[in-house]
Coordinates of C-alpha atoms and ligand atoms in Angstrom, one line a residue:
M1 CA 0.0 0.0 0.0
T2 CA 1.5 3.2 -1.0
I3 CA 1.7 6.4 0.9
D4 CA 0.6 9.7 -0.7
V5 CA 3.2 12.4 0.2
S6 CA 2.1 15.9 -0.7
P7 CA 4.2 17.8 -3.3
A8 CA 5.4 20.3 -0.7
V9 CA 6.5 17.6 1.7
A10 CA 8.0 15.3 -1.0
A11 CA 10.1 18.3 -2.4
A12 CA 11.3 19.2 1.1
V13 CA 12.3 15.6 1.9
A14 CA 14.1 15.2 -1.5
A15 CA 16.0 18.5 -1.0
G16 CA 17.0 17.6 2.6
D17 CA 14.9 20.5 3.9
P18 CA 13.5 20.2 7.5
V19 CA 10.2 18.4 7.8
V20 CA 8.1 17.6 10.9
A21 CA 5.5 14.9 10.9
L22 CA 2.3 15.7 12.9
E23 CA -0.2 13.3 14.3
S24 CA -4.0 13.8 13.8
T25 CA -5.5 11.8 16.7
L26 CA -4.8 14.6 19.1
L27 CA -6.8 16.9 16.7
C28 CA -9.8 14.5 16.1
H29 CA -10.0 12.8 19.5
G30 CA -8.2 14.9 22.0
I31 CA -9.5 18.5 21.4
P32 CA -13.2 19.5 20.9
R33 CA -14.4 21.0 17.7
P34 CA -14.1 23.8 16.5
L35 CA -11.1 24.5 18.6
N36 CA -9.2 21.6 16.9
R37 CA -9.2 23.6 13.6
E38 CA -7.5 26.5 15.4
L39 CA -5.0 24.2 17.0
A40 CA -4.2 22.4 13.8
A41 CA -3.3 25.8 12.3
G42 CA -1.4 26.8 15.4
I43 CA 0.7 23.6 15.3
E44 CA 1.5 23.9 11.6
D45 CA 2.4 27.5 12.1
G46 CA 4.6 26.5 15.0
V47 CA 6.6 24.2 12.7
R48 CA 6.7 26.8 9.9
S49 CA 8.0 29.6 12.1
A50 CA 10.9 27.4 13.2
G51 CA 11.8 27.0 9.5
A52 CA 10.4 23.5 8.8
V53 CA 7.7 22.1 6.6
P54 CA 4.7 20.5 8.5
A55 CA 3.5 17.1 7.4
T56 CA 0.2 16.2 9.1
V57 CA -0.6 12.4 8.7
A58 CA -4.1 11.0 8.2
V59 CA -6.0 8.4 6.3
M60 CA -8.4 9.9 3.7
A61 CA -10.6 8.1 1.2
G62 CA -8.5 5.0 1.5
R63 CA -5.2 6.7 1.1
I64 CA -2.5 7.2 3.7
K65 CA -1.5 10.9 3.5
V66 CA 1.5 12.8 4.6
G67 CA 1.0 16.6 4.3
L68 CA -2.6 17.8 4.0
T69 CA -4.0 20.7 2.0
T70 CA -6.2 23.2 3.9
A71 CA -9.3 21.6 2.3
E72 CA -8.2 18.1 3.4
L73 CA -7.5 19.3 7.0
D74 CA -11.0 21.0 7.1
H75 CA -12.6 17.8 5.9
L76 CA -10.8 15.7 8.5
L77 CA -11.5 18.0 11.4
D78 CA -15.2 18.6 10.6
A79 CA -16.0 14.9 9.9
P80 CA -18.6 13.4 12.3
E81 CA -16.7 10.0 12.4
V82 CA -13.0 9.6 12.2
T83 CA -11.4 6.3 13.2
K84 CA -8.5 6.5 15.6
C85 CA -5.8 4.6 13.8
S86 CA -2.8 3.0 15.5
T87 CA -0.3 1.2 13.3
R88 CA -2.3 -2.0 13.1
D89 CA -5.4 -0.1 11.9
L90 CA -3.7 1.6 9.0
P91 CA -4.3 -1.1 6.4
R92 CA -7.8 -1.8 7.5
I93 CA -9.0 1.8 7.3
A94 CA -7.1 2.5 4.1
A95 CA -8.4 -0.7 2.4
S96 CA -12.0 0.1 3.4
G97 CA -11.8 3.6 2.0
G98 CA -12.3 5.1 5.5
L99 CA -11.3 8.3 7.2
G100 CA -8.7 7.9 10.0
A101 CA -6.7 10.0 12.4
T102 CA -3.3 8.6 13.2
T103 CA -1.8 8.1 16.7
V104 CA 1.8 8.7 17.6
A105 CA 2.5 5.0 16.7
A106 CA 0.9 5.2 13.3
T107 CA 2.3 8.7 12.5
A108 CA 5.8 7.6 13.3
F109 CA 5.4 4.4 11.2
V110 CA 4.2 6.5 8.2
A111 CA 6.7 9.3 8.7
A112 CA 9.7 6.9 8.7
R113 CA 8.5 5.4 5.4
A114 CA 8.2 8.9 3.9
G115 CA 11.8 9.8 5.0
I116 CA 10.8 12.0 7.9
R117 CA 12.7 11.6 11.2
I118 CA 11.2 14.2 13.5
M119 CA 7.6 14.4 14.8
A120 CA 5.7 16.4 17.4
T121 CA 2.7 15.6 19.6
G122 CA 1.2 16.7 22.9
G123 CA 1.7 13.6 25.1
L124 CA 2.9 10.2 24.2
G125 CA 0.8 7.1 24.9
G126 CA 2.1 4.6 27.4
V127 CA 1.3 2.1 30.1
H128 CA -2.2 2.7 31.4
Q129 CA -2.9 2.5 35.2
G130 CA -3.2 -1.2 36.0
G131 CA -1.5 -1.9 32.7
E132 CA 0.7 -4.5 34.4
R133 CA -2.4 -6.6 34.7
S134 CA -4.6 -5.5 31.7
L135 CA -1.7 -5.2 29.3
D136 CA -3.2 -2.0 28.1
V137 CA 0.0 -0.4 26.9
S138 CA -0.1 2.0 24.0
A139 CA 1.4 0.8 20.7
D140 CA 3.3 4.1 20.7
L141 CA 6.0 2.5 22.9
E142 CA 6.6 -0.6 20.7
E143 CA 6.5 1.4 17.6
L144 CA 9.3 3.7 18.8
A145 CA 11.4 0.6 19.6
R146 CA 11.4 -0.3 15.9
T147 CA 10.9 3.0 14.0
P148 CA 13.7 5.6 13.6
V149 CA 11.7 8.7 14.6
T150 CA 12.3 11.3 17.3
V151 CA 9.1 12.4 19.0
V152 CA 9.0 15.8 20.7
C153 CA 6.3 15.8 23.5
S154 CA 5.5 17.0 27.0
G155 CA 5.9 13.5 28.5
V156 CA 3.2 10.9 28.6
K157 CA -0.4 11.8 29.2
S158 CA -1.4 12.5 32.8
I159 CA -3.9 9.6 32.8
L160 CA -1.1 7.0 32.4
D161 CA 1.2 5.3 34.8
Q162 CA 4.2 7.5 34.1
A163 CA 6.8 5.6 36.1
R164 CA 6.0 2.3 34.4
T165 CA 5.9 4.0 31.0
L166 CA 9.5 5.2 31.6
E167 CA 10.5 1.7 32.7
R168 CA 9.0 0.2 29.5
L169 CA 10.8 2.7 27.3
E170 CA 14.0 1.8 29.0
T171 CA 13.4 -1.9 28.4
L172 CA 12.6 -1.1 24.7
G173 CA 15.9 0.8 24.3
V174 CA 14.1 4.1 23.6
P175 CA 16.0 7.0 25.2
V176 CA 14.0 9.8 26.9
V177 CA 15.8 13.2 27.3
G178 CA 14.6 16.5 28.7
Y179 CA 15.2 19.6 26.7
R180 CA 16.0 22.2 29.4
C181 CA 14.4 20.1 32.1
D182 CA 15.6 17.3 34.3
E183 CA 12.2 15.8 35.2
L184 CA 9.8 14.0 33.0
P185 CA 6.9 16.5 32.6
G186 CA 3.5 15.2 33.3
F187 CA 1.7 16.6 30.2
Y188 CA -0.7 18.9 32.1
T189 CA 1.9 19.4 34.8
V190 CA 5.5 20.5 34.8
E191 CA 6.7 17.9 37.2
T192 CA 6.3 14.1 37.9
G193 CA 9.2 13.5 40.2
L194 CA 10.8 11.2 37.6
R195 CA 14.3 12.1 36.4
V196 CA 15.5 12.3 32.8
P197 CA 18.9 13.3 31.4
R198 CA 18.9 17.0 30.7
I199 CA 20.1 18.6 27.4
E200 CA 20.6 22.4 27.4
Q201 CA 21.4 23.3 23.8
L202 CA 19.6 22.5 20.6
D203 CA 23.0 21.7 19.1
D204 CA 23.6 19.0 21.7
L205 CA 20.2 17.6 20.9
C206 CA 21.1 17.4 17.2
R207 CA 24.3 15.6 18.1
L208 CA 22.5 13.1 20.2
H209 CA 19.9 12.5 17.5
E210 CA 22.8 11.9 15.0
A211 CA 24.7 9.6 17.3
H212 CA 21.6 7.6 18.1
G213 CA 20.9 7.2 14.3
A214 CA 24.5 6.4 13.5
L215 CA 24.4 3.5 15.9
G216 CA 21.3 2.2 14.1
L217 CA 19.1 2.8 17.1
R218 CA 15.5 3.6 16.4
G219 CA 13.0 5.9 18.2
M220 CA 13.9 8.6 20.7
V221 CA 11.7 10.8 22.9
V222 CA 12.5 14.5 23.6
V223 CA 10.4 16.0 26.4
Q224 CA 9.9 19.6 27.5
P225 CA 7.4 20.9 30.1
P226 CA 4.1 22.5 29.2
P227 CA 4.3 26.3 28.9
A228 CA 4.4 27.7 32.5
Q229 CA 1.4 30.1 32.2
H230 CA -0.9 27.2 31.3
A231 CA 0.6 24.3 33.3
M232 CA -1.7 22.9 36.1
A233 CA -0.9 21.9 39.7
R234 CA -0.2 18.2 40.3
V235 CA -2.9 17.7 43.0
K236 CA -5.6 19.2 40.8
V237 CA -4.7 17.0 37.9
E238 CA -4.6 13.9 40.1
R239 CA -8.1 14.7 41.3
L240 CA -9.4 15.2 37.7
V241 CA -7.8 11.9 36.6
E242 CA -9.4 10.0 39.5
E243 CA -12.8 11.4 38.7
A244 CA -12.5 10.6 35.0
R245 CA -11.3 7.1 35.8
M246 CA -14.3 6.4 38.0
A247 CA -16.6 7.7 35.3
A248 CA -14.9 5.5 32.7
R249 CA -15.2 2.4 34.9
A250 CA -18.9 3.1 35.5
R251 CA -19.5 3.3 31.8
R252 CA -17.2 0.3 31.1
I253 CA -15.0 2.3 28.6
R254 CA -11.9 0.4 27.5
G255 CA -9.5 0.0 24.7
A256 CA -9.0 2.7 22.1
A257 CA -12.0 4.7 23.4
F258 CA -10.4 5.1 26.8
T259 CA -8.0 7.9 26.1
P260 CA -10.5 10.1 24.2
F261 CA -13.1 9.6 27.0
M262 CA -10.7 10.5 29.8
L263 CA -9.4 13.7 28.0
Q264 CA -13.0 14.8 27.3
H265 CA -14.1 14.2 30.9
M266 CA -11.2 16.1 32.3
A267 CA -11.8 19.0 29.9
E268 CA -15.4 19.4 31.1
R269 CA -14.6 19.1 34.8
S270 CA -11.7 21.6 34.6
Q271 CA -13.8 24.2 32.7
G272 CA -11.4 23.8 29.7
A273 CA -8.2 24.3 31.7
T274 CA -6.8 20.9 30.4
V275 CA -7.7 21.8 26.8
R276 CA -5.9 25.2 27.2
V277 CA -2.7 23.5 28.4
N278 CA -3.0 20.7 25.8
C279 CA -3.2 23.3 23.0
A280 CA -0.4 25.4 24.4
L281 CA 2.0 22.5 24.8
A282 CA 1.2 21.0 21.4
V283 CA 2.1 24.3 19.7
S284 CA 5.2 24.7 21.8
N285 CA 6.3 21.1 21.0
A286 CA 5.7 21.7 17.3
G287 CA 8.1 24.7 17.5
L288 CA 10.8 22.7 19.2
A289 CA 10.4 19.8 16.7
G290 CA 10.7 22.4 13.9
A291 CA 13.8 23.9 15.4
L292 CA 15.4 20.5 15.8
A293 CA 14.6 19.5 12.2
A294 CA 16.0 22.8 11.0
A295 CA 19.2 22.4 13.0
L296 CA 19.6 18.8 11.8
A297 CA 19.2 19.8 8.2
G298 CA 21.8 22.5 8.7
H299 CA 24.2 20.0 10.2
E300 CA 23.8 17.6 7.3
R301 CA 24.6 20.4 4.8
S302 CA 27.7 21.5 6.5
Ligands
PSU1 N1 -1.7 13.5 23.0 C1 -2.7 14.4 23.1 N2 -4.0 14.0 22.8 C2 -4.2 12.7 22.3 C3 -3.1 11.8 22.1 C4 -1.9 12.3 22.5 O1 -2.5 15.5 23.6 O2 -5.3 12.4 21.9 C5 -3.3 10.5 21.4 C6 -2.0 10.2 20.7 O3 -2.4 10.1 19.3 C7 -1.4 8.9 21.2 C8 -2.7 8.3 21.6 O4 -0.7 8.2 20.3 O5 -3.5 9.3 22.2 C9 -2.5 7.1 22.5 O6 -3.7 6.4 22.6 P1 -3.7 4.9 23.2 O7 -3.4 5.0 24.6 O8 -5.0 4.3 22.9 O9 -2.6 4.1 22.4
MN2 MN1 -4.7 1.0 24.6

């Protein structure tokens, strides 16, 4: 099954210009409409202002697409039903002519095949609470173990077991490094109490990415905290997560529907505070991913 790369993205990849892949699940299942449209534009602008080309990934009319036109983005973000696609779902949704939004796992998979090495998201998927028994662990982790893509994010989503997610990434050989922070951020929160190695300069991040690739290692995770003016207090987030978890249990929500349900529940109960921090960090991560891609392209030329 072939992948449709937009002319702008294909030209940039061929020329060695900086490109950043962007996921679409966060837009279709993480942020309410019509705010998702504004966020999509904000994320793409964040990549562009850092000097890179944005390449949003989605499945449309049976084609796996890398780089969407404005009309395609509008169609995706207005559609009443969009399937959340992890890597395993890509062929099924594509072959059935469906419309799908890609998770971090599926986006990384597609990006690597299109020659893109950097992507941005809000928060990585990971080990769900109780995942040591349920085995509900996001495919994002295994995908990064086999796919050479560096993901810029604000840690793993607040609803997850962050400590076990970090352990799992270690087992899988996926490094997690903090850009100007020495703690794993907690997505909505700046802190989690979990240490990560700190990198201070973009140039050092570039060198790390190159050394990692030169050894034939695969995925890597770069984290930075959510912007300070929108970040939430840890106790507040813990309470919201607990309330949402109880609601999900009462409604027997499991599997792929769990993450979208939790995010929506917390958005309502926080009067939109979680949505504001989610948007702010997604744009900020797009900017850092763009800057990293631009710096890497510069390195390769010199
Ligand atoms: N980050 C967000 N909102 C989201 C997600 C991440 O700010 O909706 C999505 C990502 O696409 C991630 C997915 O890959 O949640 C993980 O879902 P699951 O736990 O079902 O693998
Ligand atoms: Mn899951």
